[in-house]
Amino acid sequence: MTAEAKPASPPLTERQEARRRRILHASAQLAGRGGFEAVQMREVAEEAGVALGTLYRYFPSKIHLLVATMQDQLQHMHTTLHKRPPAGQDPAQRVADTLMRAFRALQREPHLADAMVRALTFADRSVSPEVDTVSRITTAIILDAMGLEHPTPEQLSAVRVIEHTWHSALITWLSGRASIAQVKIDIDTVCRLIDVTKPDAAKTEPAKPSDAP
């Protein structure tokens, strides 16, 4: 059976979901203390109070586990942003503020942020579903900040570019090649694409001069 034809997994029971939550919590705790290298599957199993074989049934590898940890962290951010949405009338500014809030949340846990970003970078095709979920949550966070339920293809393209820039900004900051101030400038700049892709943007552009004499 191909990966495309693989049937969807049944929903987790309450007990299984609680076990999964313990595993993700243990992963985040270990990564927060020592980064990527500190997340070893045996230590995660011990921290979560589950058998090593059970851990591997939930997450086939350390990369799967850390990408799922990033899903969990982003979902928590999304919930928080629903409770305290960004202020402002301008969609571009709301998105920039939202992404900087998310960035600062990761900034408070630099070892955890580094571990999750490294896992995303190392992820191969076997982790595609988990990586796609990270992207979907990030897209939902941006669209919520924009106040859009039905974005145009151009707006979705702009959102993808914003996501790529945010991810790149995380990498350059974590590697010490960019300051927080530079990250903010880059995020503010790329969010201007939102104004360019407004459905009525073409109407507000100045008319091009005629070629006629």
PDB file of C-alpha atoms in Angstrom, residues 91-210:
ATOM      1  CA  PRO A  91      -3.910  43.577   8.243  1.00  0.00           C
ATOM      2  CA  ALA A  92      -0.189  43.800   7.450  1.00  0.00           C
ATOM      3  CA  GLN A  93       0.568  45.314  10.842  1.00  0.00           C
ATOM      4  CA  ARG A  94      -1.610  42.740  12.632  1.00  0.00           C
ATOM      5  CA  VAL A  95       0.252  39.887  10.936  1.00  0.00           C
ATOM      6  CA  ALA A  96       3.641  41.423  11.720  1.00  0.00           C
ATOM      7  CA  ASP A  97       2.631  41.905  15.375  1.00  0.00           C
ATOM      8  CA  THR A  98       1.310  38.335  15.550  1.00  0.00           C
ATOM      9  CA  LEU A  99       4.481  36.800  14.128  1.00  0.00           C
ATOM     10  CA  MET A 100       6.668  38.851  16.444  1.00  0.00           C
ATOM     11  CA  ARG A 101       4.577  37.681  19.420  1.00  0.00           C
ATOM     12  CA  ALA A 102       5.121  34.102  18.278  1.00  0.00           C
ATOM     13  CA  PHE A 103       8.809  34.813  17.776  1.00  0.00           C
ATOM     14  CA  ARG A 104       9.164  36.272  21.273  1.00  0.00           C
ATOM     15  CA  ALA A 105       7.451  33.198  22.725  1.00  0.00           C
ATOM     16  CA  LEU A 106      10.112  31.055  21.035  1.00  0.00           C
ATOM     17  CA  GLN A 107      12.791  33.522  22.121  1.00  0.00           C
ATOM     18  CA  ARG A 108      11.958  32.757  25.749  1.00  0.00           C
ATOM     19  CA  GLU A 109      12.898  29.099  25.085  1.00  0.00           C
ATOM     20  CA  PRO A 110      15.875  29.342  22.694  1.00  0.00           C
ATOM     21  CA  HIS A 111      17.026  25.728  23.175  1.00  0.00           C
ATOM     22  CA  LEU A 112      13.524  24.442  22.464  1.00  0.00           C
ATOM     23  CA  ALA A 113      13.180  26.739  19.438  1.00  0.00           C
ATOM     24  CA  ASP A 114      16.518  25.535  18.070  1.00  0.00           C
ATOM     25  CA  ALA A 115      15.557  21.875  18.517  1.00  0.00           C
ATOM     26  CA  MET A 116      12.222  22.292  16.734  1.00  0.00           C
ATOM     27  CA  VAL A 117      13.653  24.331  13.853  1.00  0.00           C
ATOM     28  CA  ARG A 118      16.485  21.832  13.373  1.00  0.00           C
ATOM     29  CA  ALA A 119      13.953  19.010  13.247  1.00  0.00           C
ATOM     30  CA  LEU A 120      12.002  20.840  10.539  1.00  0.00           C
ATOM     31  CA  THR A 121      15.220  21.365   8.598  1.00  0.00           C
ATOM     32  CA  PHE A 122      16.231  17.691   8.869  1.00  0.00           C
ATOM     33  CA  ALA A 123      12.744  16.312   8.112  1.00  0.00           C
ATOM     34  CA  ASP A 124      12.519  14.015   5.080  1.00  0.00           C
ATOM     35  CA  ARG A 125       9.463  12.809   3.168  1.00  0.00           C
ATOM     36  CA  SER A 126       8.467  10.417   5.930  1.00  0.00           C
ATOM     37  CA  VAL A 127       7.700  13.443   8.116  1.00  0.00           C
ATOM     38  CA  SER A 128       5.736  15.290   5.407  1.00  0.00           C
ATOM     39  CA  PRO A 129       2.318  14.967   7.133  1.00  0.00           C
ATOM     40  CA  GLU A 130       3.678  16.484  10.341  1.00  0.00           C
ATOM     41  CA  VAL A 131       5.530  19.254   8.474  1.00  0.00           C
ATOM     42  CA  ASP A 132       2.371  19.999   6.479  1.00  0.00           C
ATOM     43  CA  THR A 133       0.449  20.346   9.746  1.00  0.00           C
ATOM     44  CA  VAL A 134       3.006  22.871  11.037  1.00  0.00           C
ATOM     45  CA  SER A 135       2.525  24.844   7.814  1.00  0.00           C
ATOM     46  CA  ARG A 136      -1.287  24.679   8.062  1.00  0.00           C
ATOM     47  CA  ILE A 137      -1.275  25.983  11.633  1.00  0.00           C
ATOM     48  CA  THR A 138       1.107  28.803  10.692  1.00  0.00           C
ATOM     49  CA  THR A 139      -1.123  29.677   7.725  1.00  0.00           C
ATOM     50  CA  ALA A 140      -4.186  29.707   9.975  1.00  0.00           C
ATOM     51  CA  ILE A 141      -2.433  32.033  12.438  1.00  0.00           C
ATOM     52  CA  ILE A 142      -1.571  34.470   9.641  1.00  0.00           C
ATOM     53  CA  LEU A 143      -5.019  34.342   8.019  1.00  0.00           C
ATOM     54  CA  ASP A 144      -6.702  34.916  11.381  1.00  0.00           C
ATOM     55  CA  ALA A 145      -4.536  37.976  11.919  1.00  0.00           C
ATOM     56  CA  MET A 146      -5.461  39.197   8.435  1.00  0.00           C
ATOM     57  CA  GLY A 147      -9.141  38.635   9.206  1.00  0.00           C
ATOM     58  CA  LEU A 148      -9.593  36.439   6.106  1.00  0.00           C
ATOM     59  CA  GLU A 149     -11.745  33.357   5.726  1.00  0.00           C
ATOM     60  CA  HIS A 150     -11.589  33.068   1.939  1.00  0.00           C
ATOM     61  CA  PRO A 151      -8.193  34.268   0.702  1.00  0.00           C
ATOM     62  CA  THR A 152      -7.480  34.660  -3.004  1.00  0.00           C
ATOM     63  CA  PRO A 153      -4.688  32.609  -4.645  1.00  0.00           C
ATOM     64  CA  GLU A 154      -2.519  35.742  -4.632  1.00  0.00           C
ATOM     65  CA  GLN A 155      -3.102  36.230  -0.911  1.00  0.00           C
ATOM     66  CA  LEU A 156      -2.241  32.588  -0.190  1.00  0.00           C
ATOM     67  CA  SER A 157       0.952  33.022  -2.193  1.00  0.00           C
ATOM     68  CA  ALA A 158       1.823  36.056  -0.056  1.00  0.00           C
ATOM     69  CA  VAL A 159       1.131  34.021   3.100  1.00  0.00           C
ATOM     70  CA  ARG A 160       3.537  31.308   1.916  1.00  0.00           C
ATOM     71  CA  VAL A 161       6.280  33.880   1.319  1.00  0.00           C
ATOM     72  CA  ILE A 162       5.634  35.336   4.784  1.00  0.00           C
ATOM     73  CA  GLU A 163       5.902  31.849   6.311  1.00  0.00           C
ATOM     74  CA  HIS A 164       9.191  31.192   4.512  1.00  0.00           C
ATOM     75  CA  THR A 165      10.589  34.520   5.700  1.00  0.00           C
ATOM     76  CA  TRP A 166       9.516  33.881   9.290  1.00  0.00           C
ATOM     77  CA  HIS A 167      11.122  30.446   9.247  1.00  0.00           C
ATOM     78  CA  SER A 168      14.312  31.851   7.709  1.00  0.00           C
ATOM     79  CA  ALA A 169      14.365  34.650  10.294  1.00  0.00           C
ATOM     80  CA  LEU A 170      14.186  32.043  13.077  1.00  0.00           C
ATOM     81  CA  ILE A 171      17.143  30.174  11.596  1.00  0.00           C
ATOM     82  CA  THR A 172      19.300  33.270  11.162  1.00  0.00           C
ATOM     83  CA  TRP A 173      18.479  34.469  14.693  1.00  0.00           C
ATOM     84  CA  LEU A 174      19.169  31.066  16.254  1.00  0.00           C
ATOM     85  CA  SER A 175      22.518  30.891  14.451  1.00  0.00           C
ATOM     86  CA  GLY A 176      23.475  34.346  15.751  1.00  0.00           C
ATOM     87  CA  ARG A 177      23.466  35.915  12.281  1.00  0.00           C
ATOM     88  CA  ALA A 178      20.546  38.299  12.909  1.00  0.00           C
ATOM     89  CA  SER A 179      19.438  40.467  15.809  1.00  0.00           C
ATOM     90  CA  ILE A 180      15.889  40.749  17.096  1.00  0.00           C
ATOM     91  CA  ALA A 181      15.750  44.215  15.537  1.00  0.00           C
ATOM     92  CA  GLN A 182      16.722  42.821  12.133  1.00  0.00           C
ATOM     93  CA  VAL A 183      14.145  40.047  12.424  1.00  0.00           C
ATOM     94  CA  LYS A 184      11.457  42.654  13.086  1.00  0.00           C
ATOM     95  CA  ILE A 185      12.525  44.708  10.064  1.00  0.00           C
ATOM     96  CA  ASP A 186      12.387  41.610   7.831  1.00  0.00           C
ATOM     97  CA  ILE A 187       8.968  40.581   9.147  1.00  0.00           C
ATOM     98  CA  ASP A 188       7.566  44.104   8.756  1.00  0.00           C
ATOM     99  CA  THR A 189       8.930  44.263   5.208  1.00  0.00           C
ATOM    100  CA  VAL A 190       7.568  40.936   4.003  1.00  0.00           C
ATOM    101  CA  CYS A 191       4.143  41.627   5.538  1.00  0.00           C
ATOM    102  CA  ARG A 192       3.754  44.521   3.112  1.00  0.00           C
ATOM    103  CA  LEU A 193       2.963  41.854   0.521  1.00  0.00           C
ATOM    104  CA  ILE A 194      -0.455  41.697   2.156  1.00  0.00           C
ATOM    105  CA  ASP A 195      -1.223  45.221   0.920  1.00  0.00           C
ATOM    106  CA  VAL A 196       0.036  44.381  -2.574  1.00  0.00           C
ATOM    107  CA  THR A 197      -2.245  41.349  -2.857  1.00  0.00           C
ATOM    108  CA  LYS A 198      -5.447  43.026  -1.708  1.00  0.00           C
ATOM    109  CA  PRO A 199      -8.203  42.348  -4.275  1.00  0.00           C
ATOM    110  CA  ASP A 200      -8.636  46.098  -4.855  1.00  0.00           C
ATOM    111  CA  ALA A 201      -4.890  46.839  -4.948  1.00  0.00           C
ATOM    112  CA  ALA A 202      -4.859  47.064  -8.736  1.00  0.00           C
ATOM    113  CA  LYS A 203      -7.510  49.753  -8.623  1.00  0.00           C
ATOM    114  CA  THR A 204      -5.377  51.944  -6.370  1.00  0.00           C
ATOM    115  CA  GLU A 205      -2.205  51.662  -8.459  1.00  0.00           C
ATOM    116  CA  PRO A 206      -1.384  54.743 -10.522  1.00  0.00           C
ATOM    117  CA  ALA A 207      -2.276  54.444 -14.168  1.00  0.00           C
ATOM    118  CA  LYS A 208       0.642  53.775 -16.501  1.00  0.00           C
ATOM    119  CA  PRO A 209       1.367  56.515 -19.017  1.00  0.00           C
ATOM    120  CA  SER A 210       0.048  55.901 -22.481  1.00  0.00           C
TER     121      SER A 210
END
